[in-house]
Amino acid sequence: MFLFVNPTCSHSHPQAALYCFFGKPRPRPGDLIEIFRIGYEHWAIYVEDDCVVHLAPPSKDGEASEFEAGSITSVFSNRAVVKYSRLEDVLHGCSWKINNKLDGTYLPLPVDKIIQRTKKMINKIVQYSLIEGNCEHFVNDLRYGVARSQQVWYLCSDAGFLLNFLGACDSISGWNSG
């Protein structure tokens, strides 16, 4: 069996790639990857060769910290670094799945356009907001051209009827509950 791993992806080695995808369908370029953290989901977009692009909080020098990548600490930052990383390095032992759940609502962009747009974002510093511009908004914008976060909508729904009554969650999450 031959396994090709992208040499530009940090710490690439075939054993890690095999471990990463053992027992799961292999993602295709442009697939959204939902990573199940305690209390929230982190999102990434699959690019190639067992690597993904995702948002990570910047460290003091502006680079993304691998330790913090996709961690709950990101909610305290108003900026994020767009990282190209091995999926296994982003998982930190958490479970994951391919989740293109909005394919029934929005038509995905052509795969070559998704990948082109995604690669153009690598290493950029972007504005981050848990409510208006989180990792789920980011990957949905790359795949569909629509920045949308269902977990924000669900969070707002769970917060009570007052926020929904005021319409705050529908406008900030990009999700229309009606």
Short mmCIF file of C-alpha atoms in Angstrom, two decimals:
data_model
loop_
_atom_site.label_atom_id
_atom_site.label_comp_id
_atom_site.label_asym_id
_atom_site.label_seq_id
_atom_site.Cartn_x
_atom_site.Cartn_y
_atom_site.Cartn_z
CA MET A 1 0.00 0.00 0.00
CA PHE A 2 1.27 3.47 -0.90
CA LEU A 3 0.35 6.52 1.12
CA PHE A 4 1.33 9.97 -0.03
CA VAL A 5 1.54 12.65 2.63
CA ASN A 6 2.06 16.32 1.88
CA PRO A 7 5.63 17.25 2.91
CA THR A 8 4.58 20.85 3.65
CA CYS A 9 2.18 19.66 6.33
CA SER A 10 4.01 19.76 9.67
CA HIS A 11 5.15 16.46 11.18
CA SER A 12 3.88 14.34 8.28
CA HIS A 13 4.40 10.62 8.62
CA PRO A 14 2.43 7.70 7.14
CA GLN A 15 1.65 6.02 10.47
CA ALA A 16 -0.11 9.13 11.73
CA ALA A 17 -2.12 9.39 8.52
CA LEU A 18 -3.22 5.76 8.82
CA TYR A 19 -4.20 6.27 12.46
CA CYS A 20 -6.02 9.45 11.61
CA PHE A 21 -8.37 7.82 9.14
CA PHE A 22 -8.60 4.27 10.48
CA GLY A 23 -12.23 3.21 10.55
CA LYS A 24 -13.63 6.42 9.04
CA PRO A 25 -14.48 7.43 5.51
CA ARG A 26 -11.63 9.43 4.04
CA PRO A 27 -12.53 13.12 3.63
CA ARG A 28 -12.47 14.64 0.18
CA PRO A 29 -11.12 18.11 -0.61
CA GLY A 30 -13.66 20.71 0.47
CA ASP A 31 -15.34 18.49 3.08
CA LEU A 32 -16.14 20.11 6.41
CA ILE A 33 -14.74 18.36 9.47
CA GLU A 34 -16.61 18.69 12.77
CA ILE A 35 -14.41 18.01 15.81
CA PHE A 36 -16.17 17.27 19.08
CA ARG A 37 -14.59 19.15 21.97
CA ILE A 38 -15.99 19.27 25.49
CA GLY A 39 -18.80 21.82 25.37
CA TYR A 40 -18.46 22.91 21.75
CA GLU A 41 -17.47 21.83 18.25
CA HIS A 42 -14.36 22.98 16.42
CA TRP A 43 -14.55 23.07 12.61
CA ALA A 44 -11.99 22.64 9.85
CA ILE A 45 -12.06 22.20 6.09
CA TYR A 46 -10.24 19.28 4.49
CA VAL A 47 -7.75 20.36 1.85
CA GLU A 48 -5.46 17.48 0.87
CA ASP A 49 -3.13 14.76 2.08
CA ASP A 50 -4.64 14.40 5.58
CA CYS A 51 -4.40 18.16 6.15
CA VAL A 52 -7.04 20.72 7.02
CA VAL A 53 -7.38 24.48 7.32
CA HIS A 54 -8.90 25.87 10.51
CA LEU A 55 -8.85 28.86 12.85
CA ALA A 56 -6.52 29.00 15.83
CA PRO A 57 -5.92 31.74 18.40
CA PRO A 58 -2.72 33.70 17.75
CA SER A 59 0.13 33.52 20.23
CA LYS A 60 1.97 36.62 21.41
CA ASP A 61 4.13 36.68 18.29
CA GLY A 62 1.10 36.41 15.98
CA GLU A 63 1.66 32.78 15.04
CA ALA A 64 -0.87 30.12 15.96
CA SER A 65 -0.03 27.98 18.92
CA GLU A 66 -0.46 24.26 18.20
CA PHE A 67 -1.42 23.71 21.83
CA GLU A 68 -4.20 26.27 21.63
CA ALA A 69 -5.39 25.41 18.13
CA GLY A 70 -9.11 24.82 18.31
CA SER A 71 -9.18 25.17 22.07
CA ILE A 72 -11.73 26.91 24.25
CA THR A 73 -9.16 29.69 24.78
CA SER A 74 -10.06 30.93 21.31
CA VAL A 75 -13.34 32.37 22.61
CA PHE A 76 -11.35 35.01 24.52
CA SER A 77 -9.58 36.34 21.43
CA ASN A 78 -10.90 38.74 18.82
CA ARG A 79 -8.40 37.52 16.23
CA ALA A 80 -7.51 34.14 14.81
CA VAL A 81 -4.78 32.74 12.58
CA VAL A 82 -5.80 30.60 9.62
CA LYS A 83 -3.75 27.43 10.01
CA TYR A 84 -2.85 24.59 7.64
CA SER A 85 -2.35 21.54 9.86
CA ARG A 86 -2.50 17.79 9.91
CA LEU A 87 -5.97 16.68 10.93
CA GLU A 88 -4.49 14.47 13.63
CA ASP A 89 -2.70 17.48 15.16
CA VAL A 90 -5.95 19.45 15.29
CA LEU A 91 -7.94 16.59 16.84
CA HIS A 92 -6.03 16.44 20.15
CA GLY A 93 -7.58 13.00 20.67
CA CYS A 94 -11.16 14.18 20.12
CA SER A 95 -13.63 12.41 17.86
CA TRP A 96 -14.60 13.88 14.51
CA LYS A 97 -16.78 13.38 11.47
CA ILE A 98 -17.26 14.67 7.98
CA ASN A 99 -20.22 17.03 8.23
CA ASN A 100 -21.40 18.82 5.11
CA LYS A 101 -24.80 19.30 6.74
CA LEU A 102 -25.69 22.45 4.83
CA ASP A 103 -25.40 20.75 1.42
CA GLY A 104 -29.19 20.36 1.46
CA THR A 105 -29.65 24.10 2.09
CA TYR A 106 -26.84 25.62 0.02
CA LEU A 107 -25.10 24.48 -3.13
CA PRO A 108 -21.41 23.96 -2.38
CA LEU A 109 -19.02 25.95 -4.52
CA PRO A 110 -17.00 23.95 -7.06
CA VAL A 111 -14.25 22.01 -5.26
CA ASP A 112 -11.43 23.79 -7.10
CA LYS A 113 -12.87 27.16 -6.02
CA ILE A 114 -13.28 25.97 -2.40
CA ILE A 115 -9.65 24.83 -2.30
CA GLN A 116 -8.38 27.98 -4.03
CA ARG A 117 -10.26 30.23 -1.58
CA THR A 118 -9.13 28.11 1.37
CA LYS A 119 -5.44 28.12 0.43
CA LYS A 120 -5.51 31.91 -0.07
CA MET A 121 -6.48 32.28 3.59
CA ILE A 122 -3.59 30.24 5.07
CA ASN A 123 -1.48 32.20 7.59
CA LYS A 124 -3.78 35.23 7.49
CA ILE A 125 -4.97 36.89 10.68
CA VAL A 126 -8.76 37.24 10.65
CA GLN A 127 -11.30 38.80 12.96
CA TYR A 128 -12.79 36.26 15.34
CA SER A 129 -16.03 36.38 17.28
CA LEU A 130 -17.69 33.49 19.02
CA ILE A 131 -21.08 34.85 17.96
CA GLU A 132 -20.46 36.48 14.57
CA GLY A 133 -17.31 34.93 13.11
CA ASN A 134 -16.23 31.61 14.62
CA CYS A 135 -14.62 28.55 13.03
CA GLU A 136 -17.99 27.22 11.84
CA HIS A 137 -18.82 30.52 10.11
CA PHE A 138 -15.34 30.42 8.56
CA VAL A 139 -15.54 26.94 7.00
CA ASN A 140 -19.14 27.38 5.84
CA ASP A 141 -18.13 30.59 4.08
CA LEU A 142 -15.31 28.74 2.31
CA ARG A 143 -17.53 25.81 1.22
CA TYR A 144 -20.80 27.61 0.45
CA GLY A 145 -19.96 31.31 0.27
CA VAL A 146 -22.26 31.81 3.28
CA ALA A 147 -20.89 32.42 6.78
CA ARG A 148 -23.27 30.51 9.05
CA SER A 149 -23.06 28.83 12.45
CA GLN A 150 -25.73 26.45 13.64
CA GLN A 151 -24.05 25.95 17.00
CA VAL A 152 -24.44 29.69 17.67
CA TRP A 153 -28.11 29.43 16.76
CA TYR A 154 -28.54 26.42 19.05
CA LEU A 155 -26.68 28.22 21.84
CA CYS A 156 -29.00 31.19 21.46
CA SER A 157 -32.04 28.92 21.36
CA ASP A 158 -30.92 27.26 24.57
CA ALA A 159 -30.27 30.64 26.19
CA GLY A 160 -34.00 31.26 26.34
CA PHE A 161 -36.88 32.85 24.59
CA LEU A 162 -35.78 36.44 25.32
CA LEU A 163 -32.89 36.40 22.85
CA ASN A 164 -35.03 34.73 20.21
CA PHE A 165 -37.88 37.14 20.90
CA LEU A 166 -35.54 40.08 20.36
CA GLY A 167 -34.24 38.49 17.16
CA ALA A 168 -30.65 38.83 18.26
CA CYS A 169 -29.64 35.26 17.51
CA ASP A 170 -31.17 35.06 14.06
CA SER A 171 -29.32 38.17 12.93
CA ILE A 172 -25.94 37.30 14.42
CA SER A 173 -25.78 33.59 13.64
CA GLY A 174 -26.96 33.89 10.06
CA TRP A 175 -29.54 31.20 10.82
CA ASN A 176 -33.19 31.77 10.12
CA SER A 177 -35.29 29.77 12.57
CA GLY A 178 -38.50 30.36 10.64
#
